[in-house]
Short mmCIF file of C-alpha atoms and ligand atoms in Angstrom, two decimals:
data_model
loop_
_atom_site.label_atom_id
_atom_site.label_comp_id
_atom_site.label_asym_id
_atom_site.label_seq_id
_atom_site.Cartn_x
_atom_site.Cartn_y
_atom_site.Cartn_z
CA MET A 1 -19.28 -182.03 93.24
CA GLY A 2 -21.28 -183.43 96.75
CA SER A 3 -23.75 -181.42 98.99
CA THR A 4 -21.37 -181.61 101.93
CA PRO A 5 -19.00 -179.28 102.98
CA LEU A 6 -15.69 -180.19 101.94
CA GLN A 7 -13.38 -180.94 106.26
CA VAL A 8 -10.04 -181.65 104.38
CA MET A 9 -7.55 -182.97 107.39
CA ASP A 10 -4.18 -182.95 108.12
CA PHE A 11 -3.62 -186.71 108.47
CA ASP A 12 -2.97 -186.44 112.56
CA THR A 13 -5.52 -184.94 113.18
CA ALA A 14 -7.66 -186.71 110.70
CA LEU A 15 -6.50 -189.78 112.73
CA LYS A 16 -7.75 -188.19 116.12
CA ILE A 17 -11.14 -188.24 114.89
CA VAL A 18 -11.14 -191.81 114.20
CA LEU A 19 -9.51 -192.44 117.62
CA GLU A 20 -12.12 -190.75 119.67
CA HIS A 21 -15.02 -191.80 117.68
CA ALA A 22 -13.38 -196.00 118.35
CA ARG A 23 -13.39 -194.80 122.22
CA GLY A 24 -16.93 -194.06 122.56
CA LEU A 25 -17.47 -196.88 120.97
CA LYS A 26 -20.05 -200.11 122.79
CA PRO A 27 -18.89 -203.15 122.82
CA LEU A 28 -20.68 -205.79 120.99
CA SER A 29 -22.24 -208.74 122.31
CA THR A 30 -19.89 -211.73 123.05
CA GLU A 31 -20.46 -215.79 122.32
CA ARG A 32 -18.34 -218.78 123.20
CA VAL A 33 -15.94 -220.51 121.46
CA GLY A 34 -13.80 -223.78 121.59
CA LEU A 35 -9.96 -222.37 122.68
CA SER A 36 -8.79 -223.56 119.51
CA ASP A 37 -10.96 -221.79 117.52
CA SER A 38 -10.61 -218.25 119.49
CA ARG A 39 -7.06 -217.53 117.13
CA ALA A 40 -8.24 -213.78 115.97
CA ARG A 41 -10.57 -213.17 118.39
CA VAL A 42 -11.20 -210.78 121.22
CA LEU A 43 -11.10 -212.00 124.61
CA ALA A 44 -14.55 -211.50 126.20
CA GLN A 45 -13.72 -211.55 129.92
CA GLU A 46 -10.90 -213.06 131.89
CA VAL A 47 -8.48 -215.48 132.09
CA ARG A 48 -7.13 -216.49 136.00
CA ALA A 49 -4.43 -219.06 136.43
CA ASP A 50 -6.72 -222.31 137.92
CA ARG A 51 -3.45 -223.34 140.31
CA ASP A 52 -0.13 -222.29 141.36
CA GLN A 53 2.59 -221.34 137.97
CA PRO A 54 4.85 -223.73 138.33
CA ALA A 55 2.36 -225.57 140.73
CA PHE A 56 5.48 -226.43 141.99
CA ASN A 57 9.53 -225.43 142.47
CA ARG A 58 10.39 -226.17 139.24
CA SER A 59 13.23 -227.86 137.52
CA THR A 60 14.89 -225.74 134.51
CA ARG A 61 17.99 -227.93 134.05
CA ASP A 62 19.30 -231.20 133.52
CA GLY A 63 21.74 -232.20 136.53
CA PHE A 64 21.07 -232.47 140.38
CA ALA A 65 18.93 -230.75 142.88
CA VAL A 66 21.40 -229.39 145.88
CA ARG A 67 21.82 -227.88 148.73
CA ALA A 68 23.82 -224.96 147.07
CA SER A 69 25.90 -224.52 149.98
CA GLU A 70 26.86 -228.48 150.75
CA LEU A 71 28.14 -228.73 147.06
CA SER A 72 30.03 -225.24 147.24
CA ALA A 73 31.31 -227.49 150.27
CA GLY A 74 32.08 -230.64 148.55
CA THR A 75 31.00 -234.11 146.97
CA LEU A 76 27.72 -235.12 147.46
CA HIS A 77 26.58 -238.14 147.34
CA VAL A 78 23.72 -239.14 144.94
CA ALA A 79 20.87 -240.67 146.46
CA GLY A 80 18.14 -241.10 143.29
CA GLN A 81 16.54 -239.99 140.68
CA VAL A 82 12.69 -237.63 140.22
CA ARG A 83 11.98 -237.39 136.12
CA ALA A 84 9.06 -235.07 135.25
CA GLY A 85 5.56 -235.82 136.20
CA GLN A 86 7.44 -237.91 138.66
CA ASN A 87 7.27 -236.97 142.52
CA TRP A 88 9.85 -237.33 144.61
CA PRO A 89 8.35 -240.13 146.53
CA GLY A 90 9.03 -237.64 149.97
CA GLY A 91 11.76 -238.64 153.05
CA GLU A 92 14.13 -237.00 154.57
CA ILE A 93 17.18 -236.51 152.03
CA ALA A 94 20.13 -237.18 154.01
CA ASP A 95 22.65 -234.17 155.00
CA ARG A 96 25.99 -234.22 152.24
CA ALA A 97 22.98 -235.97 149.28
CA CYS A 98 21.61 -234.88 146.40
CA VAL A 99 18.82 -235.87 143.41
CA GLU A 100 19.32 -236.81 140.24
CA ILE A 101 16.97 -234.19 138.35
CA MET A 102 15.55 -233.24 134.57
CA THR A 103 13.77 -230.86 133.65
CA GLY A 104 10.82 -229.83 134.64
CA ALA A 105 11.25 -231.77 137.35
CA PRO A 106 9.74 -231.21 140.94
CA VAL A 107 12.93 -230.20 143.09
CA PRO A 108 12.37 -232.68 146.18
CA GLU A 109 11.47 -230.25 149.80
CA GLY A 110 14.90 -229.39 151.13
CA PHE A 111 16.83 -228.22 148.12
CA ASP A 112 17.08 -224.83 147.01
CA ALA A 113 19.02 -224.68 143.23
CA VAL A 114 19.47 -227.51 140.66
CA VAL A 115 23.10 -227.92 139.13
CA MET A 116 23.90 -228.36 135.47
CA VAL A 117 25.03 -231.72 134.94
CA GLU A 118 27.93 -229.68 132.30
CA HIS A 119 28.69 -228.23 135.26
CA VAL A 120 30.00 -231.29 137.99
CA GLU A 121 32.35 -234.15 138.15
CA LEU A 122 30.54 -237.47 138.21
CA LYS A 123 32.47 -240.30 140.25
CA GLN A 124 31.88 -243.71 140.78
CA VAL A 125 31.94 -244.90 144.47
CA GLU A 126 31.53 -248.19 146.24
CA ARG A 127 28.47 -250.69 145.21
CA GLY A 128 27.71 -248.76 141.97
CA GLU A 129 26.69 -245.59 143.78
CA THR A 130 27.48 -242.29 142.15
CA SER A 131 28.76 -238.78 144.07
CA ILE A 132 29.39 -235.54 142.30
CA THR A 133 31.32 -232.65 142.98
CA LEU A 134 31.30 -228.94 141.00
CA SER A 135 33.53 -228.58 138.19
CA ALA A 136 36.91 -226.02 138.19
CA GLY A 137 35.39 -223.05 138.26
CA ARG A 138 32.38 -223.40 138.68
CA SER A 139 30.11 -222.23 141.69
CA LEU A 140 26.55 -222.93 141.89
CA LYS A 141 23.46 -219.81 144.51
CA PRO A 142 20.94 -220.60 146.39
CA GLY A 143 17.83 -220.51 144.20
CA GLU A 144 19.98 -221.31 140.81
CA ASN A 145 17.50 -222.90 138.01
CA VAL A 146 14.88 -223.56 140.53
CA VAL A 147 11.16 -221.84 139.11
CA PRO A 148 9.77 -221.28 142.58
CA ARG A 149 5.79 -222.60 143.01
CA GLY A 150 3.77 -219.29 141.85
CA ALA A 151 6.79 -217.51 140.38
CA GLU A 152 4.72 -216.80 136.50
CA ALA A 153 1.34 -216.90 138.20
CA ARG A 154 -0.74 -217.44 141.66
CA ASN A 155 -4.01 -219.63 141.89
CA GLY A 156 -6.90 -216.77 140.42
CA ASP A 157 -4.38 -214.53 138.92
CA LEU A 158 -5.51 -212.31 136.42
CA VAL A 159 -3.30 -213.71 133.17
CA LEU A 160 -5.30 -212.04 130.17
CA GLY A 161 -7.46 -209.53 131.15
CA ALA A 162 -10.76 -208.52 128.78
CA GLY A 163 -9.56 -206.89 125.48
CA THR A 164 -7.42 -209.03 124.52
CA PRO A 165 -6.68 -210.31 121.19
CA MET A 166 -6.06 -213.60 121.14
CA GLY A 167 -2.94 -215.29 119.02
CA ALA A 168 -0.94 -218.41 120.04
CA ALA A 169 1.06 -217.11 122.93
CA GLU A 170 -2.91 -216.00 124.75
CA ILE A 171 -4.25 -219.32 123.55
CA ALA A 172 -1.02 -220.89 125.01
CA LEU A 173 -1.68 -220.13 128.37
CA ALA A 174 -5.22 -220.10 128.44
CA ALA A 175 -4.89 -223.59 128.02
CA SER A 176 -2.31 -223.47 130.66
CA CYS A 177 -4.57 -222.94 133.20
CA GLY A 178 -7.58 -225.86 131.21
CA TYR A 179 -9.43 -223.53 129.85
CA VAL A 180 -11.47 -225.18 126.99
CA ASP A 181 -13.28 -222.63 125.49
CA VAL A 182 -12.77 -218.88 126.18
CA GLU A 183 -16.13 -216.13 126.00
CA VAL A 184 -14.89 -213.98 122.71
CA PHE A 185 -16.60 -210.80 121.03
CA VAL A 186 -18.99 -211.25 118.15
CA GLN A 187 -16.59 -209.81 115.27
CA PRO A 188 -18.04 -206.76 114.07
CA LYS A 189 -20.54 -207.12 110.68
CA VAL A 190 -18.72 -205.10 107.83
CA ALA A 191 -20.51 -204.30 104.53
CA ILE A 192 -17.92 -204.02 102.04
CA VAL A 193 -19.51 -201.88 98.61
CA ALA A 194 -18.40 -201.17 96.24
CA THR A 195 -18.92 -198.62 93.72
CA GLY A 196 -18.47 -197.80 89.91
CA ASP A 197 -19.92 -198.10 86.31
CA GLU A 198 -16.79 -199.47 85.21
CA LEU A 199 -16.67 -202.81 87.54
CA VAL A 200 -16.95 -205.84 86.67
CA ASP A 201 -17.40 -209.04 89.03
CA VAL A 202 -14.17 -210.92 89.05
CA GLY A 203 -15.47 -213.93 87.54
CA VAL A 204 -16.76 -212.07 84.62
CA GLU A 205 -14.92 -211.04 81.90
CA PRO A 206 -14.57 -207.35 81.58
CA GLN A 207 -15.54 -205.76 78.60
CA GLU A 208 -13.11 -202.61 76.99
CA GLY A 209 -13.01 -199.84 79.56
CA GLN A 210 -13.82 -201.60 82.55
CA ILE A 211 -12.16 -203.23 85.18
CA ARG A 212 -12.85 -206.07 88.09
CA ASN A 213 -13.65 -204.86 91.34
CA SER A 214 -10.62 -206.13 93.24
CA ASN A 215 -11.34 -203.51 96.03
CA GLY A 216 -14.15 -205.70 96.67
CA TYR A 217 -11.33 -208.53 98.03
CA ALA A 218 -8.70 -206.16 99.18
CA LEU A 219 -11.19 -204.67 101.64
CA LYS A 220 -13.23 -208.60 102.77
CA ALA A 221 -9.03 -209.63 103.54
CA MET A 222 -8.06 -206.63 104.86
CA VAL A 223 -11.32 -206.63 107.26
CA GLU A 224 -10.85 -209.83 108.17
CA GLU A 225 -7.36 -209.61 109.27
CA ALA A 226 -8.57 -206.53 111.38
CA GLY A 227 -11.06 -208.99 113.63
CA GLY A 228 -14.12 -208.36 111.66
CA PHE A 229 -16.44 -209.95 109.51
CA GLY A 230 -16.60 -208.74 105.69
CA GLY A 231 -19.31 -209.48 103.64
CA ARG A 232 -19.20 -207.94 100.02
CA LEU A 233 -22.69 -206.19 99.26
CA GLU A 234 -23.64 -206.10 95.18
CA ILE A 235 -21.32 -203.51 92.89
CA ALA A 236 -23.26 -200.12 93.25
CA ARG A 237 -23.00 -198.32 89.92
CA ASP A 238 -22.88 -195.00 90.08
CA LEU A 239 -26.64 -194.48 89.74
CA ARG A 240 -28.07 -192.82 92.90
CA GLU A 241 -31.21 -195.17 93.34
CA GLU A 242 -27.89 -198.36 93.84
CA VAL A 243 -26.17 -196.34 96.25
CA ARG A 244 -29.55 -195.41 98.42
CA GLU A 245 -30.09 -199.27 98.48
CA ARG A 246 -26.75 -200.35 99.47
CA VAL A 247 -27.23 -198.01 102.26
CA ALA A 248 -30.35 -199.40 103.51
CA GLN A 249 -28.72 -202.71 104.00
CA GLY A 250 -25.20 -201.38 104.48
CA ARG A 251 -26.83 -200.08 107.68
CA MET A 252 -28.00 -202.61 109.10
CA TRP A 253 -24.43 -203.94 109.53
CA ASN A 254 -21.81 -202.69 112.02
CA LEU A 255 -19.92 -200.36 109.73
CA ILE A 256 -20.17 -200.35 106.27
CA VAL A 257 -17.05 -199.76 103.78
CA PHE A 258 -17.29 -197.67 100.85
CA SER A 259 -15.35 -198.40 97.70
CA GLY A 260 -15.25 -195.36 94.90
CA GLY A 261 -17.49 -193.21 94.60
CA VAL A 262 -16.32 -190.38 97.21
CA SER A 263 -13.70 -187.94 94.42
CA MET A 264 -15.33 -185.02 92.95
CA GLY A 265 -16.34 -186.06 90.05
CA GLU A 266 -19.92 -185.67 88.52
CA TYR A 267 -20.78 -189.47 89.56
CA ASP A 268 -19.28 -189.64 92.41
CA LEU A 269 -22.39 -189.72 94.12
CA VAL A 270 -21.49 -191.73 97.77
CA GLU A 271 -21.67 -188.46 100.03
CA GLU A 272 -25.07 -186.67 98.62
CA VAL A 273 -26.63 -190.08 99.18
CA LEU A 274 -25.63 -190.48 102.96
CA ALA A 275 -26.51 -186.98 102.99
CA GLU A 276 -30.10 -187.34 101.97
CA TYR A 277 -30.05 -189.75 105.05
CA GLY A 278 -28.92 -186.76 107.48
CA ALA A 279 -25.19 -188.24 107.83
CA GLU A 280 -22.81 -186.64 109.71
CA PHE A 281 -19.18 -185.71 108.70
CA PHE A 282 -16.36 -185.95 110.36
CA PHE A 283 -14.16 -185.15 108.26
CA THR A 284 -14.58 -185.72 103.83
CA GLY A 285 -10.72 -185.89 103.27
CA VAL A 286 -7.25 -185.83 103.93
CA LYS A 287 -4.46 -184.09 103.06
CA MET A 288 -2.25 -187.56 102.27
CA GLN A 289 -1.31 -189.02 99.00
CA PRO A 290 -2.91 -191.31 98.02
CA GLY A 291 -6.01 -191.57 99.99
CA LYS A 292 -6.73 -187.38 99.71
CA PRO A 293 -11.23 -188.27 99.37
CA VAL A 294 -11.05 -190.55 102.65
CA VAL A 295 -13.94 -190.45 104.81
CA PHE A 296 -15.46 -191.09 107.70
CA GLY A 297 -18.49 -191.02 109.09
CA ARG A 298 -22.09 -191.54 110.54
CA LEU A 299 -25.85 -192.38 110.33
CA PRO A 300 -27.67 -190.99 112.68
CA GLU A 301 -30.63 -193.70 114.28
CA ARG A 302 -34.25 -193.47 111.61
CA THR A 303 -37.20 -194.90 113.49
CA SER A 304 -39.15 -194.59 109.99
CA GLY A 305 -39.11 -194.59 106.61
CA SER A 306 -36.52 -195.25 103.61
CA GLY A 307 -33.11 -195.95 105.29
CA ALA A 308 -34.70 -196.86 108.50
CA GLY A 309 -31.96 -198.52 111.04
CA PRO A 310 -29.68 -198.25 114.09
CA GLU A 311 -27.15 -195.59 114.06
CA CYS A 312 -23.99 -196.73 111.82
CA TYR A 313 -20.16 -195.45 111.36
CA PHE A 314 -19.17 -195.56 107.61
CA PHE A 315 -16.29 -194.92 106.16
CA GLY A 316 -16.15 -193.46 102.20
CA LEU A 317 -12.55 -194.93 100.20
CA PRO A 318 -11.77 -193.48 97.04
CA GLY A 319 -11.75 -196.47 94.59
CA ASN A 320 -7.79 -196.47 93.08
CA PRO A 321 -6.68 -199.88 95.19
CA ILE A 322 -3.07 -198.81 96.82
CA SER A 323 -5.63 -195.53 98.10
CA THR A 324 -8.08 -198.42 99.26
CA GLN A 325 -6.18 -199.83 100.71
CA VAL A 326 -3.62 -197.46 102.06
CA THR A 327 -6.65 -195.13 103.80
CA PHE A 328 -8.15 -198.84 105.09
CA HIS A 329 -4.50 -199.36 106.79
CA CYS A 330 -4.19 -195.79 108.61
CA PHE A 331 -7.99 -195.32 109.65
CA VAL A 332 -10.54 -198.23 109.48
CA GLU A 333 -8.15 -200.56 110.62
CA PRO A 334 -7.88 -199.00 114.13
CA PHE A 335 -11.35 -198.38 114.38
CA LEU A 336 -12.23 -202.00 113.18
CA ARG A 337 -9.96 -203.86 116.08
CA ALA A 338 -11.80 -201.03 119.01
CA MET A 339 -15.27 -201.99 117.35
CA GLY A 340 -14.43 -205.66 118.08
CA GLY A 341 -12.59 -205.45 121.76
CA GLY A 342 -9.41 -204.93 121.34
CA GLY A 343 -8.90 -201.58 122.04
CA LEU A 344 -7.46 -198.16 121.23
CA SER A 345 -4.51 -198.79 118.98
CA GLY A 346 -3.33 -196.96 116.07
CA PRO A 347 -2.11 -197.60 112.75
CA ARG A 348 1.26 -200.09 113.16
CA PHE A 349 3.90 -197.83 112.99
CA VAL A 350 7.49 -199.38 112.77
CA GLN A 351 10.57 -197.02 111.82
CA ALA A 352 13.01 -198.13 109.76
CA THR A 353 16.54 -197.00 107.84
CA LEU A 354 15.80 -195.83 104.43
CA SER A 355 18.43 -197.32 102.17
CA GLU A 356 16.98 -195.09 98.89
CA ASP A 357 15.99 -191.48 98.28
CA ALA A 358 12.20 -191.22 98.08
CA GLU A 359 10.61 -187.76 97.44
CA GLY A 360 8.28 -185.88 100.13
CA LYS A 361 5.32 -184.10 99.12
CA ALA A 362 5.02 -180.36 100.29
CA GLY A 363 1.18 -180.33 102.29
CA LEU A 364 0.60 -183.61 101.87
CA THR A 365 1.41 -186.73 103.99
CA ARG A 366 2.98 -189.38 101.10
CA ILE A 367 2.29 -193.19 102.38
CA LEU A 368 3.76 -194.97 99.31
CA PRO A 369 4.22 -198.76 98.96
CA ALA A 370 7.35 -199.53 100.36
CA ARG A 371 9.52 -202.77 101.12
CA LEU A 372 11.04 -203.61 104.30
CA THR A 373 13.81 -205.98 105.35
CA TYR A 374 13.35 -207.71 108.65
CA ASP A 375 17.47 -207.23 109.38
CA ARG A 376 17.62 -207.85 113.03
CA ILE A 377 19.84 -205.14 113.37
CA ARG A 378 18.98 -202.32 111.04
CA PRO A 379 15.89 -202.94 109.49
CA GLU A 380 15.70 -201.47 105.87
CA VAL A 381 12.73 -200.16 103.79
CA ARG A 382 13.17 -198.41 100.06
CA VAL A 383 10.13 -197.38 98.19
CA VAL A 384 9.61 -199.99 95.12
CA GLY A 385 9.15 -197.84 91.88
CA TRP A 386 4.97 -197.75 90.89
CA GLN A 387 2.81 -196.10 88.08
CA GLY A 388 0.16 -194.56 90.65
CA SER A 389 -2.13 -195.45 92.79
CA GLY A 390 -3.80 -198.14 90.96
CA ASP A 391 -0.24 -199.90 90.76
CA LEU A 392 -1.25 -203.59 92.62
CA ALA A 393 1.26 -205.50 91.04
CA ALA A 394 3.40 -202.89 92.87
CA ASN A 395 1.84 -202.71 95.78
CA ALA A 396 2.38 -206.70 95.96
CA ARG A 397 6.13 -206.32 95.56
CA ALA A 398 6.08 -204.10 98.66
CA ASN A 399 5.61 -205.68 101.71
CA CYS A 400 5.00 -202.30 104.12
CA TYR A 401 4.53 -198.72 103.64
CA ALA A 402 6.42 -195.50 103.60
CA VAL A 403 5.58 -192.80 105.29
CA LEU A 404 7.33 -189.76 104.37
CA PRO A 405 4.91 -186.36 106.57
CA ASP A 406 4.15 -183.29 104.71
CA GLY A 407 6.95 -180.81 104.77
CA VAL A 408 9.97 -182.23 103.65
CA GLU A 409 11.09 -182.51 100.45
CA ARG A 410 13.12 -185.11 100.05
CA PHE A 411 14.54 -188.66 102.01
CA ILE A 412 18.10 -189.37 101.77
CA ALA A 413 18.75 -192.80 102.66
CA GLY A 414 20.52 -193.39 105.77
CA ASP A 415 17.59 -190.89 107.33
CA VAL A 416 15.19 -192.45 110.00
CA ILE A 417 11.42 -193.12 108.58
CA THR A 418 7.99 -193.92 109.86
CA VAL A 419 6.64 -197.28 108.17
CA LEU A 420 3.14 -198.58 108.08
CA LEU A 421 3.19 -202.26 108.60
CA ARG A 422 0.52 -204.13 106.56
P1 AMP B 1 -13.26 -192.98 92.27
O1 AMP B 1 -12.77 -193.28 93.24
O2 AMP B 1 -14.30 -193.77 91.99
O3 AMP B 1 -13.01 -192.49 91.66
O4 AMP B 1 -12.27 -194.39 91.35
C1 AMP B 1 -11.22 -194.02 90.72
C2 AMP B 1 -10.38 -195.13 90.30
O5 AMP B 1 -10.17 -196.48 91.21
C3 AMP B 1 -11.40 -196.20 88.99
O6 AMP B 1 -11.23 -194.90 87.58
C4 AMP B 1 -10.73 -197.35 88.76
O7 AMP B 1 -10.18 -197.40 88.37
C5 AMP B 1 -10.22 -198.07 90.58
N1 AMP B 1 -11.51 -198.12 91.73
C6 AMP B 1 -13.15 -198.95 91.94
N2 AMP B 1 -13.18 -199.42 92.29
C7 AMP B 1 -12.86 -200.10 92.30
C8 AMP B 1 -12.95 -201.59 92.73
N3 AMP B 1 -13.84 -201.67 93.50
N4 AMP B 1 -11.87 -202.30 92.68
C9 AMP B 1 -10.91 -201.80 91.57
N5 AMP B 1 -10.42 -200.37 91.56
C10 AMP B 1 -11.59 -199.54 91.48
MG1 MG B 2 -16.48 -193.96 90.77
#
């Protein structure tokens, strides 16, 4: 039993507490990376358009640049062609004339619309020249099929703010504005500490009763997905001295995430050792299943003695692998995203329709491995069969978690429920 008082919260309160602390985090330092290396990093600068976008009135179709009123009134003579990457050589274009134009090409001065090639009748006239008329039933209004210069962004406009996570869409936009490299936040360094006498490293043959430290790997993968840098410290046996040592090492990083050692057993030492270091605990349990013993707190700055170091937040996650993963997604992931400069947002919840009945539990929010079908019209989710919170095989057959809130005993096929993405 830990020496810290039990502070068991309901799920929403616990999440609120985590987000409140996330809001108060000081920004980390920044570094410059090549644009192609900025994927999954968080922008620490503004990105601004370096010219109007588009930089000219751009045709969105293959067809003919025209004056809409003239085409509506009759036949137009084709006076030339302009391709993407070219500019109309200039010069006034006569009345009742048009210019053949390709998608992405600049619409010559004086024209106000582009008619699609599929919407006109082409006629060969004398000396190999061509004329066009609108096909029957077609019409054309001024502005059609033309994106005016600067309509997407004006020169100097802010197009990406600091705090934006960089994905393909953001990288493409920065590239279009001429950014060869960008300033991003340094990734938070997360010390991953697996505790337990039963654990061996993944490359070691487990003896009777031993298990492999799969959580170390799961946590590193999840930390990296959430924009952090994860480092596995050596496994800590359930010995005070070893846990103390890992705390002393881990607190030099930005965040410590423990797996195991936070339940009520005699050998669950993580909270006790953290308390020795003067830790504040914001909660020491959450009414959820799996994941009930999850702990969140902070080590105060210590200037001297063993375990000296800066202020450092920590999470203690229960050791059962599915408990570890669920509590990570619910609490550590939003915290880490905020720590990495990505702003405040909760876990990634969406809604889907249950395709099979599911059991809730009085007094607990259940967050169970589930399978979501990404259907365009009606995404459906069902809880997968499992042997409890150690069942990694079932968890890998799932692709999300079904959230079954406290207070409802039975969820019925057809109910719309919350799904936690992972
Ligand atoms: P604990 O939370 O320390 O009581 O651990 C609960 C159970 O989780 C243990 O009995 C192990 O079966 C499992 N477990 C603990 N740590 C790990 C780990 N690092 N990797 C995989 N399973 C673990
Ligand atoms: Mg343990």
